[in-house]
């Protein structure tokens, strides 16, 4: 799990905390957008599926929920697409 959080930090555009026991993280995309609208944009324009964090409690407010229960190559591709989406939003 830690390599995913490090890759997020390396993007320079995203941040996330390292979860203790789960295979997901709450991303802070640092964009001026409502989370649901931004997740729809990422799906439509960049082919990435995330969930608004608000559906997972107070810790998710204003964040996007990323599941990283996938192969490393798929995660790399998805994180690249998320970073591109944040940069072009």
GROMACS .gro file of C-alpha atoms in nm:
model
   89
    1UNK     CA    1   0.000   0.000   0.000
    2UNK     CA    2   0.275   0.247   0.080
    3UNK     CA    3   0.411   0.250  -0.280
    4UNK     CA    4   0.072   0.380  -0.399
    5UNK     CA    5   0.079   0.666  -0.148
    6UNK     CA    6   0.439   0.746  -0.248
    7UNK     CA    7   0.341   0.749  -0.618
    8UNK     CA    8   0.054   0.985  -0.537
    9UNK     CA    9   0.294   1.218  -0.357
   10UNK     CA   10   0.541   1.202  -0.646
   11UNK     CA   11   0.275   1.335  -0.883
   12UNK     CA   12   0.318   1.680  -0.732
   13UNK     CA   13  -0.053   1.743  -0.775
   14UNK     CA   14  -0.214   1.495  -0.536
   15UNK     CA   15  -0.183   1.402  -0.173
   16UNK     CA   16  -0.318   1.115   0.037
   17UNK     CA   17  -0.270   0.961   0.376
   18UNK     CA   18  -0.144   0.606   0.410
   19UNK     CA   19  -0.424   0.382   0.539
   20UNK     CA   20  -0.351   0.151   0.829
   21UNK     CA   21  -0.528  -0.165   0.711
   22UNK     CA   22  -0.738  -0.095   0.402
   23UNK     CA   23  -0.677  -0.101   0.028
   24UNK     CA   24  -0.802   0.248  -0.038
   25UNK     CA   25  -0.690   0.603   0.017
   26UNK     CA   26  -0.861   0.939   0.022
   27UNK     CA   27  -0.702   1.164  -0.240
   28UNK     CA   28  -0.699   1.538  -0.205
   29UNK     CA   29  -0.695   1.658  -0.566
   30UNK     CA   30  -0.660   2.026  -0.466
   31UNK     CA   31  -0.903   2.144  -0.735
   32UNK     CA   32  -1.184   2.391  -0.700
   33UNK     CA   33  -1.467   2.147  -0.769
   34UNK     CA   34  -1.732   1.949  -0.587
   35UNK     CA   35  -1.611   1.591  -0.546
   36UNK     CA   36  -1.899   1.422  -0.733
   37UNK     CA   37  -1.865   1.655  -1.031
   38UNK     CA   38  -1.491   1.600  -1.038
   39UNK     CA   39  -1.523   1.220  -1.025
   40UNK     CA   40  -1.765   1.238  -1.319
   41UNK     CA   41  -1.515   1.453  -1.509
   42UNK     CA   42  -1.233   1.204  -1.441
   43UNK     CA   43  -1.449   0.916  -1.566
   44UNK     CA   44  -1.574   1.099  -1.876
   45UNK     CA   45  -1.247   1.263  -1.982
   46UNK     CA   46  -0.978   1.031  -1.843
   47UNK     CA   47  -1.141   0.689  -1.798
   48UNK     CA   48  -1.077   0.671  -1.423
   49UNK     CA   49  -1.337   0.558  -1.170
   50UNK     CA   50  -1.318   0.712  -0.822
   51UNK     CA   51  -1.584   0.771  -0.560
   52UNK     CA   52  -1.657   1.095  -0.376
   53UNK     CA   53  -1.512   1.052  -0.029
   54UNK     CA   54  -1.813   1.203   0.144
   55UNK     CA   55  -1.998   0.873   0.110
   56UNK     CA   56  -1.746   0.714   0.345
   57UNK     CA   57  -1.774   0.945   0.645
   58UNK     CA   58  -1.627   1.271   0.766
   59UNK     CA   59  -1.267   1.170   0.682
   60UNK     CA   60  -1.365   1.160   0.315
   61UNK     CA   61  -1.524   1.504   0.291
   62UNK     CA   62  -1.373   1.700   0.001
   63UNK     CA   63  -1.165   1.402  -0.107
   64UNK     CA   64  -1.184   1.122  -0.362
   65UNK     CA   65  -1.175   0.755  -0.262
   66UNK     CA   66  -0.922   0.548  -0.453
   67UNK     CA   67  -0.921   0.171  -0.426
   68UNK     CA   68  -0.582   0.018  -0.493
   69UNK     CA   69  -0.681  -0.347  -0.489
   70UNK     CA   70  -0.551  -0.390  -0.845
   71UNK     CA   71  -0.237  -0.486  -1.032
   72UNK     CA   72   0.051  -0.241  -1.002
   73UNK     CA   73   0.051  -0.156  -1.374
   74UNK     CA   74  -0.320  -0.068  -1.367
   75UNK     CA   75  -0.260   0.149  -1.061
   76UNK     CA   76   0.027   0.328  -1.234
   77UNK     CA   77  -0.187   0.397  -1.539
   78UNK     CA   78  -0.480   0.514  -1.328
   79UNK     CA   79  -0.265   0.746  -1.116
   80UNK     CA   80  -0.112   0.895  -1.430
   81UNK     CA   81  -0.462   0.960  -1.566
   82UNK     CA   82  -0.574   1.116  -1.237
   83UNK     CA   83  -0.271   1.347  -1.235
   84UNK     CA   84  -0.344   1.444  -1.598
   85UNK     CA   85  -0.707   1.510  -1.507
   86UNK     CA   86  -0.610   1.733  -1.215
   87UNK     CA   87  -0.362   1.923  -1.433
   88UNK     CA   88  -0.613   1.982  -1.712
   89UNK     CA   89  -0.918   2.060  -1.499
   0.00000   0.00000   0.00000
